[in-house]
Amino acid sequence: MMKTINYLSIVLVLAELSGCATYTEPAKDEPQATLHIITHLPRGVTASWMSYDDAQCESQATMLGAFSALYDGEKKIQLRANETRYLRVNATSHLAGDGSVCTAKGMGPNCHDNLTCTVQFEITPVAGKIYRTELLGTGKECAIKIADERTGHPDPSFKQIPTQKSCMPRNSVPR
C-alpha cells in the first residue's frame, strides 16, 4: 500500500511539473454547473480527469481530479457554464499484464500498450445543471456514463468525440 501511495505522490508532482494547471473554481458571480465525478476503480487502477481549451489537448491542461481505489472515488467540481471545453479521462492499470486484450464500451475510446484507456468529450455545461459522470475502468476496458443528475437522462451538452492522437498519454500507442 505504501508503494502505491508513493507512486501516486510522484504522479501528482510530475503532473504539476509537466504544465498542468491547478483547478480553480469559477467566481461566485459567474454562471456555473457541477461535474459530479464518480469512479468505480479496482485495486491497481488509477484515473485522471483533465480539461483543455482545445480538442487536440495542446492548451494547458487543468487537472480536475486523480483517483484510485485507495480512497473515495467521488468529487464535485464547479465548471464555468456556457463555455466549450474538452474533457479527457484516462483509466490506467498498474498491474502486470501483457496488454493484449483491450476493449472499449461505448463510442471509440482508445486503448494503449501501457493498459491505459482514454475517452474524450466536448462539453458545454449549462448553468445550474449537475452532471453525474461515472467511470468504470480497468485500463483494459473503460466506460463513462454521463447524465443530468436530477433527471437521469443523457445530456446533449456532453458529447463523446473520437480521442485525438495528441490527447493520448505520452509513449503510448493506440490499438
XYZ file of C-alpha atoms in Angstrom, residues 4-125:
122
model
C 1.056 2.757 -4.253
C 0.823 5.928 -2.155
C 4.400 6.825 -3.100
C 3.598 6.174 -6.773
C 0.534 8.434 -6.666
C 2.556 11.185 -4.968
C 5.130 11.026 -7.746
C 2.400 11.109 -10.421
C 0.838 14.230 -8.909
C 4.214 16.006 -8.637
C 5.034 15.121 -12.262
C 1.631 16.389 -13.373
C 2.357 19.721 -11.736
C 5.819 19.924 -13.305
C 4.567 18.954 -16.773
C 2.431 22.047 -17.181
C -0.867 21.052 -15.628
C -2.744 23.977 -14.203
C -4.345 23.587 -10.835
C -8.117 23.599 -10.846
C -9.580 26.994 -9.935
C -13.250 27.285 -9.074
C -15.237 29.869 -11.073
C -16.034 33.153 -9.312
C -19.264 33.036 -7.272
C -20.996 35.527 -9.598
C -20.156 33.526 -12.776
C -22.739 31.115 -14.231
C -21.661 27.581 -13.352
C -22.562 23.914 -13.482
C -21.444 20.993 -11.322
C -19.478 17.985 -12.566
C -20.111 15.118 -10.129
C -17.302 12.610 -10.764
C -17.795 9.056 -9.504
C -15.201 6.358 -10.157
C -15.548 2.623 -9.673
C -11.920 1.525 -9.883
C -10.485 -1.853 -8.912
C -7.224 -2.121 -6.981
C -4.184 -1.183 -9.060
C -6.050 1.194 -11.374
C -5.840 4.989 -11.340
C -7.836 7.574 -13.255
C -7.158 11.169 -14.215
C -9.719 13.761 -15.357
C -8.253 16.669 -17.357
C -9.808 19.700 -19.042
C -8.490 21.560 -22.115
C -9.484 24.593 -24.211
C -8.978 22.680 -27.476
C -9.817 19.218 -28.846
C -6.149 18.484 -29.618
C -5.134 18.901 -25.941
C -2.495 21.461 -26.945
C -3.592 24.107 -24.443
C -2.503 23.946 -20.829
C -4.256 21.090 -19.051
C -6.333 21.658 -15.944
C -6.335 18.696 -13.558
C -9.914 18.140 -12.370
C -9.132 15.053 -10.325
C -6.944 11.986 -9.868
C -8.453 8.853 -8.373
C -7.561 5.339 -7.252
C -9.209 2.543 -5.276
C -7.278 3.680 -2.174
C -9.706 6.466 -1.314
C -13.230 7.628 -2.004
C -13.654 7.936 -5.764
C -16.130 10.785 -5.714
C -15.700 14.524 -6.177
C -17.798 17.539 -7.185
C -16.227 20.222 -9.391
C -17.715 23.581 -10.368
C -17.344 24.379 -14.085
C -17.887 27.657 -15.895
C -21.197 27.408 -17.732
C -21.725 28.236 -21.410
C -18.017 27.717 -22.154
C -16.971 24.898 -24.502
C -14.111 22.791 -23.144
C -12.690 19.342 -23.775
C -12.663 16.665 -21.096
C -10.167 13.797 -21.256
C -10.394 10.818 -18.917
C -7.670 8.160 -18.576
C -8.021 4.877 -16.674
C -4.613 3.212 -16.231
C -3.825 -0.244 -14.861
C -0.583 -0.536 -12.903
C -0.898 -4.318 -12.604
C 1.322 -6.702 -14.531
C -0.118 -7.985 -17.774
C 0.638 -8.323 -21.443
C -1.890 -5.728 -22.571
C -3.003 -7.928 -25.426
C -6.722 -7.545 -24.731
C -8.296 -4.124 -24.789
C -11.974 -3.450 -25.255
C -13.958 -0.273 -25.029
C -17.601 0.150 -24.212
C -19.384 2.949 -25.991
C -18.058 5.098 -28.790
C -14.395 4.736 -29.630
C -12.181 5.098 -26.551
C -8.556 4.386 -27.385
C -6.528 1.798 -25.519
C -2.764 1.854 -25.235
C 0.088 -0.606 -24.693
C 0.557 0.580 -21.124
C -3.051 -0.500 -20.355
C -4.495 2.995 -20.408
C -7.981 3.573 -21.752
C -8.685 7.168 -22.850
C -12.057 8.785 -23.540
C -12.612 12.374 -24.723
C -15.679 14.648 -24.615
C -16.619 18.083 -25.921
C -18.550 19.787 -23.132
C -20.589 22.974 -22.895
C -22.064 22.942 -19.385
